């Protein structure tokens, strides 16, 4: 016979699929000997039977009937009787919690008779009839679909007529009247009387829960979250206890440690003579849990011991719901408590110190989002609750900031010099905005995706950033932006939440930046557990120093293009591009070389002897070209005619610059540029060594698609290095590696294994070309795809395993086949994505490289996904 | 002992690797009993020995010495003797003919003594000393590297001093004098005397040939053509015969059939008393070969029989070099004769008729270029020789045309209406130029590559086209173009050669278009042999008719975007795009639907019941947007404000449109568009069937990268089809297939096999994304890559097997794994590329689809690469 009833005492917390999360938890607590109101569960298997047969088989009904009667007997009550009537709650509970499922029904078992019994027993008709009207309302709503509003509207009218300011003023008679009216409202909408048979109530509630498994909202939710449809839901039936049955009663929530700070010791609040709903309703202000120690020291002690026991049992900070029914303590729920990042870090480290959990367990309790929160300032949660965002874009770089808004990099920079806190708001940013971006507290763009220029630079800078905020329309000329009716003018104060993508007017208060001590402890642990290395994408002194402070193993990607965008350099670079003879070009490059050498010295010095991988110039040349209004100036500087300048600019325009004349293609067309960069690296390295500074430089060639591209460039650069070595009479040991950024590079990586000393996947470009999704343009339809479920995940945030991942796997196999020891890394955005790291390990990546402020999360994710290693200190329980 | 000498009588034509092409051929002819001057070959193996040991081993020298003495004995001459001195030619000869290798040395064996013997024997000192001075000069040049100019300069001076107008006026004494001076020139440059020992001459010449195998030019050539370095070259040593030894002597060239027309019968020309060089020098005008019949009927008969024998033997038209030495006929060389396309077709079909060769052999003798020539008019070869091109671009579509140049599509169209022949010259073309392109004799662009818009459309139209002619700078406003100093103005007459990419001023005379009869015969044969099908990329009535005339198995790709570019439709399409509500969009689409339906009816009718695969709208929406000057008009037509129009245009701009919001991505964002197109196809199909017209329509979804894109669109379109079927009460049997155009599509093709009814590779887009080479922009660096050898082949012309091919292989494996019977085709440019077809067959492609004028070449290439099938009619010899 199918088992239709599982008593709490028969289950364990592992049986979530059968008993639902809620039921399994109640079972566990019951077996721990905790004071849990008794009850039983109709398991999820019965749901499937019901859904298939469309009726509840007699055999099952019999078991449920026997169970509810058994419960009444155990509790010395009667179900549907006048004497000590047994009331129960009925709740749904699936393996995964799921919005859209049926809600709770409380007080089931009341009818026109038993309510009188309850009133007599408690001596409190207000309480009894309030319970009854709640049952009618909840049952009508969740079992029969009679909208709550029909009941609420009447109640509101009634109180108005009686001049009652609140429910507190309702008398027993009032509630009794309300019960009658509610029953007629119920009848009006259902064409049947409110059921007086408690067992009929119970069966209807159970089948309503079962049916709700297939309601459209639940189905959509499952489909979106890939939860199987054939799990079904369980139903938990539990005796009611009442925190609102007098001054010896109450209800509350207790945390075993402070969820905001992690401080040990019971933390929470309670309300005397109240039910759970009252706490949520916020009508009365709860008391801190310590007040219970004064008012009911015995109960407080009992609660404290119980809480400690639960924390011991679950080995984590618990969030406990309790009710005191006429001096008797009951636990209704316990779960791992939600906590702030600071608390999480504190609790995890404390619990390791207390010998409760292993270091690995401690790390497993920290989420990447928590790391972000530990790193970045946030808006105060209270302030956020009250504030209303006027727009929302993509959360491109976490943190929070307020400041005065400016619409050009120049204006932002100028304002910042006066000490003003500035925000930069642009249609989209370009490399020339860099100086304005550096001084801004936050960067906002109306266009662009998570890997747009603004997003990438902001993450690099650790600056909060919101991109693709399409509701904004920016007018640089008028120095204003519109967002619907809202007009934003230069200097206006805005607040930007880079973790949610929300924008607010005015200044919001902040929480303070968390102490770095805990973070450093966690980082140290994570690094010890990590089996992949984390390198940094960084090129400025500040970034490199930040990266090393976060434990970067070296610099995996130092881009050189940003270095060309300073005012003086940019004009020189333009001369390089516009040069008509090699002599002209070499002359301009010679001047740039001096800058580059200084840059490389600073970079290599900051890297403190760790490997510093410098990628040669990558972007299309036209990114460096003078704008419309700069052409005359360009003509003047280069002593060329305007016509020549314009012709050359025209020639360099490209239809699809991302797949155009860039990367190593440039290096092959203009060998002088890469030769200059390589020579500058060599000279910088030698000069530093002469000063006693340790240096390990490596060169990375971007956008290789053909083995011959690599071979030709390698030969050229090796000659430059050899020349430098000869001139400087020093071995330089500069390795040359290649980026794998195009699908073809993946397919021919093996062929390149002899020539490239190491490899680095550029997953952004690779994703772009594998899908044919332009990073700059795909924002709009990728969002639509995510919403409609065509895409489950943004491939620029989480590595696309089926597509890009397959190509990467092929590339790695090709390389390992010939050169098993070659180092292979990932320097794209997904390299630091916790959800991608297990896959990257599986396919054989040696290291990831990411922007400095993502390094801690990357270490953590690697540690969390690493195979568990034996530890000296293990859990004591 | 290593065999160092192979007599002509010991070899065969198959031994090219050992004996070199020339030597093997002479051996073959010798064994056929033809009058070949006797000789022997030092085989290529000896070359390798020499190159390794750096000297010629004694054993080898002995064999050569014995052989030359044996030759003298056989010919009753003496080598180095005064009586009947034996003179020989020494020639290099490798398996593959190779520029940069050592040239011929004639008359070897002469010295200060033997020259007197020769003068006596022939009674012609002029001849004898002329031979001697030639030896000194050639030997000096090719063995010792003394530049020819040193000798020539002196000879020129000498003649000037003597007031000789030409060599004919030189006397024996003059040449004797010259020989002395040449010897001193030789000595001056080599610090040694001209060798008087003929055997020393011979050994030096042989080793010089061997060394030339490794000269830089030969090495580069081998590297470029992937010829192995370890083949070596043979040396042919052959007795001299002299066509210049009197009026009973002569030299000439004979073809066994007319190389221009293919007409049977001996064809060629000869010169009395002349050596081969004199024919080439062009000093005297040769006589037609038929004159020989009058002058030397016996020799003519002998030559005729000999020629017939050679054609019989080689089973192909022969190009024969002969010399008559004092009434005796010698054959010096025979080879398959070069021929025009028309001759090739004529000869091949004739030879099948004559039972000499199989149909497959006939097909194998036709090159794809010949097919192009048969299809397209050409400039007369004489005219081309004299004309000087002023610029050269990429030969994007073959054929030749002259006409008046115009710089806008409108101007071209207007001029064409007056009956003028027009050429369209643009910076680059866009879809809006289509009406001007259709009326043009030829299209020229200054920018763009072989797969640019202009190139693709021109090939589709079968119109001659030159693209990427970067020397041109076009000024549409001034209606002129510049090319260096040359100014081209509207209306100027130019001539365009689409087969070479060259541009000429003025009008060049044309050859006539070849008869289609031969082509049709070849096509019929090719189709019978072909094991893959050829479909057409075509959408207009004209194109479809042309395609069917070339034997297309159906329409593999009918693009729908061209249909939106007509004047009235374009404005409507713009309304669709600019619509702010779905209702507005549907209203505009309803009008477009009427056009589309008419288009589809015309298309399906023209396809005559063959499968017609219609690809739904593909390009980015912004391609349809109004230009700067059309925005006001747009505002007026759509009754929107200019600001709204401009905002929407801004929104639709993309940085990398090729990887942007296009293809199925559009179909998902604007489902109304694909629904409209599908409904139009359904209605067109039904109406035609009601008229008794057979129809087989299929739908192709562009740019799929995710299985869900396909699934969602398929579901939507299947509903539209089902609705149409219900309304029209007819089954429509419209299959839905998908394009494989992105690397990711290759990787997930297997997952799509249940949902897509068929697949079509878009190799242009696939190549673009696999390399990251934007088709629009890569022209410049791809050219540079080809020149520097980084790329061996343009991947847009010949499929990139290592990259794109690998992905295609994976895709096909994925599909076949689940749906072995699904049809998989290629509709990119490389589908019709002869060099790619064997690979496409190997990876399992079922069909290729190409523009109509490439269909014949595609059929041919498929037939040529197909496994040979048994034929009823086989070669008779």
PDB file of N, CA, C and O in Angstrom, chain A residues 289-317:
ATOM      1  N   UNK A 289      15.590  40.217  21.832  1.00  0.00           N
ATOM      2  CA  UNK A 289      15.470  38.889  22.436  1.00  0.00           C
ATOM      3  C   UNK A 289      15.949  38.891  23.888  1.00  0.00           C
ATOM      4  O   UNK A 289      15.453  38.135  24.714  1.00  0.00           O
ATOM      5  N   UNK A 290      16.892  39.833  24.197  1.00  0.00           N
ATOM      6  CA  UNK A 290      17.442  39.852  25.562  1.00  0.00           C
ATOM      7  C   UNK A 290      16.350  40.209  26.591  1.00  0.00           C
ATOM      8  O   UNK A 290      16.432  39.809  27.766  1.00  0.00           O
ATOM      9  N   UNK A 291      15.317  40.957  26.124  1.00  0.00           N
ATOM     10  CA  UNK A 291      14.221  41.305  27.032  1.00  0.00           C
ATOM     11  C   UNK A 291      13.540  40.048  27.572  1.00  0.00           C
ATOM     12  O   UNK A 291      13.018  40.023  28.683  1.00  0.00           O
ATOM     13  N   UNK A 292      13.550  38.979  26.741  1.00  0.00           N
ATOM     14  CA  UNK A 292      12.953  37.719  27.153  1.00  0.00           C
ATOM     15  C   UNK A 292      13.646  37.165  28.403  1.00  0.00           C
ATOM     16  O   UNK A 292      13.005  36.546  29.254  1.00  0.00           O
ATOM     17  N   UNK A 293      14.963  37.446  28.487  1.00  0.00           N
ATOM     18  CA  UNK A 293      15.728  36.953  29.639  1.00  0.00           C
ATOM     19  C   UNK A 293      15.176  37.527  30.934  1.00  0.00           C
ATOM     20  O   UNK A 293      15.126  36.841  31.955  1.00  0.00           O
ATOM     21  N   UNK A 294      14.775  38.799  30.892  1.00  0.00           N
ATOM     22  CA  UNK A 294      14.174  39.394  32.079  1.00  0.00           C
ATOM     23  C   UNK A 294      12.756  38.866  32.319  1.00  0.00           C
ATOM     24  O   UNK A 294      12.412  38.462  33.415  1.00  0.00           O
ATOM     25  N   UNK A 295      11.962  38.865  31.252  1.00  0.00           N
ATOM     26  CA  UNK A 295      10.541  38.553  31.412  1.00  0.00           C
ATOM     27  C   UNK A 295      10.306  37.066  31.674  1.00  0.00           C
ATOM     28  O   UNK A 295       9.469  36.700  32.507  1.00  0.00           O
ATOM     29  N   UNK A 296      10.991  36.203  30.974  1.00  0.00           N
ATOM     30  CA  UNK A 296      10.792  34.759  31.113  1.00  0.00           C
ATOM     31  C   UNK A 296      12.136  34.063  31.113  1.00  0.00           C
ATOM     32  O   UNK A 296      12.510  33.409  30.141  1.00  0.00           O
ATOM     33  N   UNK A 297      12.898  34.228  32.213  1.00  0.00           N
ATOM     34  CA  UNK A 297      14.281  33.702  32.216  1.00  0.00           C
ATOM     35  C   UNK A 297      14.353  32.220  31.881  1.00  0.00           C
ATOM     36  O   UNK A 297      15.264  31.786  31.178  1.00  0.00           O
ATOM     37  N   UNK A 298      13.362  31.433  32.314  1.00  0.00           N
ATOM     38  CA  UNK A 298      13.398  29.995  32.058  1.00  0.00           C
ATOM     39  C   UNK A 298      13.275  29.717  30.564  1.00  0.00           C
ATOM     40  O   UNK A 298      13.998  28.911  29.988  1.00  0.00           O
ATOM     41  N   UNK A 299      12.309  30.410  29.997  1.00  0.00           N
ATOM     42  CA  UNK A 299      12.074  30.191  28.563  1.00  0.00           C
ATOM     43  C   UNK A 299      13.295  30.661  27.776  1.00  0.00           C
ATOM     44  O   UNK A 299      13.724  30.016  26.818  1.00  0.00           O
ATOM     45  N   UNK A 300      13.859  31.812  28.201  1.00  0.00           N
ATOM     46  CA  UNK A 300      15.049  32.323  27.510  1.00  0.00           C
ATOM     47  C   UNK A 300      16.163  31.297  27.546  1.00  0.00           C
ATOM     48  O   UNK A 300      16.813  31.013  26.531  1.00  0.00           O
ATOM     49  N   UNK A 301      16.369  30.714  28.731  1.00  0.00           N
ATOM     50  CA  UNK A 301      17.422  29.696  28.872  1.00  0.00           C
ATOM     51  C   UNK A 301      17.158  28.514  27.955  1.00  0.00           C
ATOM     52  O   UNK A 301      18.045  28.001  27.275  1.00  0.00           O
ATOM     53  N   UNK A 302      15.873  28.126  27.956  1.00  0.00           N
ATOM     54  CA  UNK A 302      15.500  26.987  27.116  1.00  0.00           C
ATOM     55  C   UNK A 302      15.776  27.307  25.649  1.00  0.00           C
ATOM     56  O   UNK A 302      16.368  26.518  24.898  1.00  0.00           O
ATOM     57  N   UNK A 303      15.396  28.503  25.254  1.00  0.00           N
ATOM     58  CA  UNK A 303      15.605  28.919  23.868  1.00  0.00           C
ATOM     59  C   UNK A 303      17.094  28.948  23.525  1.00  0.00           C
ATOM     60  O   UNK A 303      17.532  28.531  22.448  1.00  0.00           O
ATOM     61  N   UNK A 304      17.880  29.468  24.506  1.00  0.00           N
ATOM     62  CA  UNK A 304      19.309  29.608  24.270  1.00  0.00           C
ATOM     63  C   UNK A 304      19.951  28.228  24.066  1.00  0.00           C
ATOM     64  O   UNK A 304      20.706  28.030  23.106  1.00  0.00           O
ATOM     65  N   UNK A 305      19.594  27.304  24.923  1.00  0.00           N
ATOM     66  CA  UNK A 305      20.166  25.960  24.792  1.00  0.00           C
ATOM     67  C   UNK A 305      19.750  25.304  23.487  1.00  0.00           C
ATOM     68  O   UNK A 305      20.532  24.674  22.792  1.00  0.00           O
ATOM     69  N   UNK A 306      18.467  25.489  23.213  1.00  0.00           N
ATOM     70  CA  UNK A 306      17.908  24.945  21.986  1.00  0.00           C
ATOM     71  C   UNK A 306      18.644  25.517  20.768  1.00  0.00           C
ATOM     72  O   UNK A 306      19.011  24.801  19.835  1.00  0.00           O
ATOM     73  N   UNK A 307      18.915  26.819  20.791  1.00  0.00           N
ATOM     74  CA  UNK A 307      19.600  27.478  19.672  1.00  0.00           C
ATOM     75  C   UNK A 307      21.018  26.939  19.536  1.00  0.00           C
ATOM     76  O   UNK A 307      21.473  26.623  18.435  1.00  0.00           O
ATOM     77  N   UNK A 308      21.688  26.821  20.672  1.00  0.00           N
ATOM     78  CA  UNK A 308      23.055  26.296  20.612  1.00  0.00           C
ATOM     79  C   UNK A 308      23.067  24.881  20.061  1.00  0.00           C
ATOM     80  O   UNK A 308      23.914  24.523  19.247  1.00  0.00           O
ATOM     81  N   UNK A 309      22.073  24.103  20.502  1.00  0.00           N
ATOM     82  CA  UNK A 309      21.977  22.726  20.005  1.00  0.00           C
ATOM     83  C   UNK A 309      21.773  22.703  18.496  1.00  0.00           C
ATOM     84  O   UNK A 309      22.385  21.901  17.788  1.00  0.00           O
ATOM     85  N   UNK A 310      20.919  23.581  18.044  1.00  0.00           N
ATOM     86  CA  UNK A 310      20.661  23.606  16.593  1.00  0.00           C
ATOM     87  C   UNK A 310      21.915  24.026  15.825  1.00  0.00           C
ATOM     88  O   UNK A 310      22.242  23.464  14.779  1.00  0.00           O
ATOM     89  N   UNK A 311      22.614  25.038  16.329  1.00  0.00           N
ATOM     90  CA  UNK A 311      23.826  25.469  15.633  1.00  0.00           C
ATOM     91  C   UNK A 311      24.847  24.335  15.617  1.00  0.00           C
ATOM     92  O   UNK A 311      25.484  24.077  14.590  1.00  0.00           O
ATOM     93  N   UNK A 312      24.965  23.662  16.745  1.00  0.00           N
ATOM     94  CA  UNK A 312      25.855  22.501  16.806  1.00  0.00           C
ATOM     95  C   UNK A 312      25.451  21.466  15.769  1.00  0.00           C
ATOM     96  O   UNK A 312      26.282  20.908  15.071  1.00  0.00           O
ATOM     97  N   UNK A 313      24.162  21.232  15.738  1.00  0.00           N
ATOM     98  CA  UNK A 313      23.682  20.183  14.850  1.00  0.00           C
ATOM     99  C   UNK A 313      23.906  20.547  13.382  1.00  0.00           C
ATOM    100  O   UNK A 313      24.393  19.748  12.599  1.00  0.00           O
ATOM    101  N   UNK A 314      23.545  21.754  13.035  1.00  0.00           N
ATOM    102  CA  UNK A 314      23.650  22.159  11.625  1.00  0.00           C
ATOM    103  C   UNK A 314      25.019  22.749  11.298  1.00  0.00           C
ATOM    104  O   UNK A 314      25.306  23.048  10.150  1.00  0.00           O
ATOM    105  N   UNK A 315      25.823  22.948  12.296  1.00  0.00           N
ATOM    106  CA  UNK A 315      27.155  23.526  12.117  1.00  0.00           C
ATOM    107  C   UNK A 315      27.145  24.811  11.318  1.00  0.00           C
ATOM    108  O   UNK A 315      28.001  25.074  10.488  1.00  0.00           O
ATOM    109  N   UNK A 316      26.092  25.580  11.543  1.00  0.00           N
ATOM    110  CA  UNK A 316      26.047  26.898  10.902  1.00  0.00           C
ATOM    111  C   UNK A 316      25.119  27.781  11.718  1.00  0.00           C
ATOM    112  O   UNK A 316      24.284  27.285  12.485  1.00  0.00           O
ATOM    113  N   UNK A 317      25.259  29.071  11.507  1.00  0.00           N
ATOM    114  CA  UNK A 317      24.406  30.021  12.201  1.00  0.00           C
ATOM    115  C   UNK A 317      22.955  29.780  11.780  1.00  0.00           C
ATOM    116  O   UNK A 317      22.664  29.652  10.600  1.00  0.00           O
TER     117      UNK A 317
END
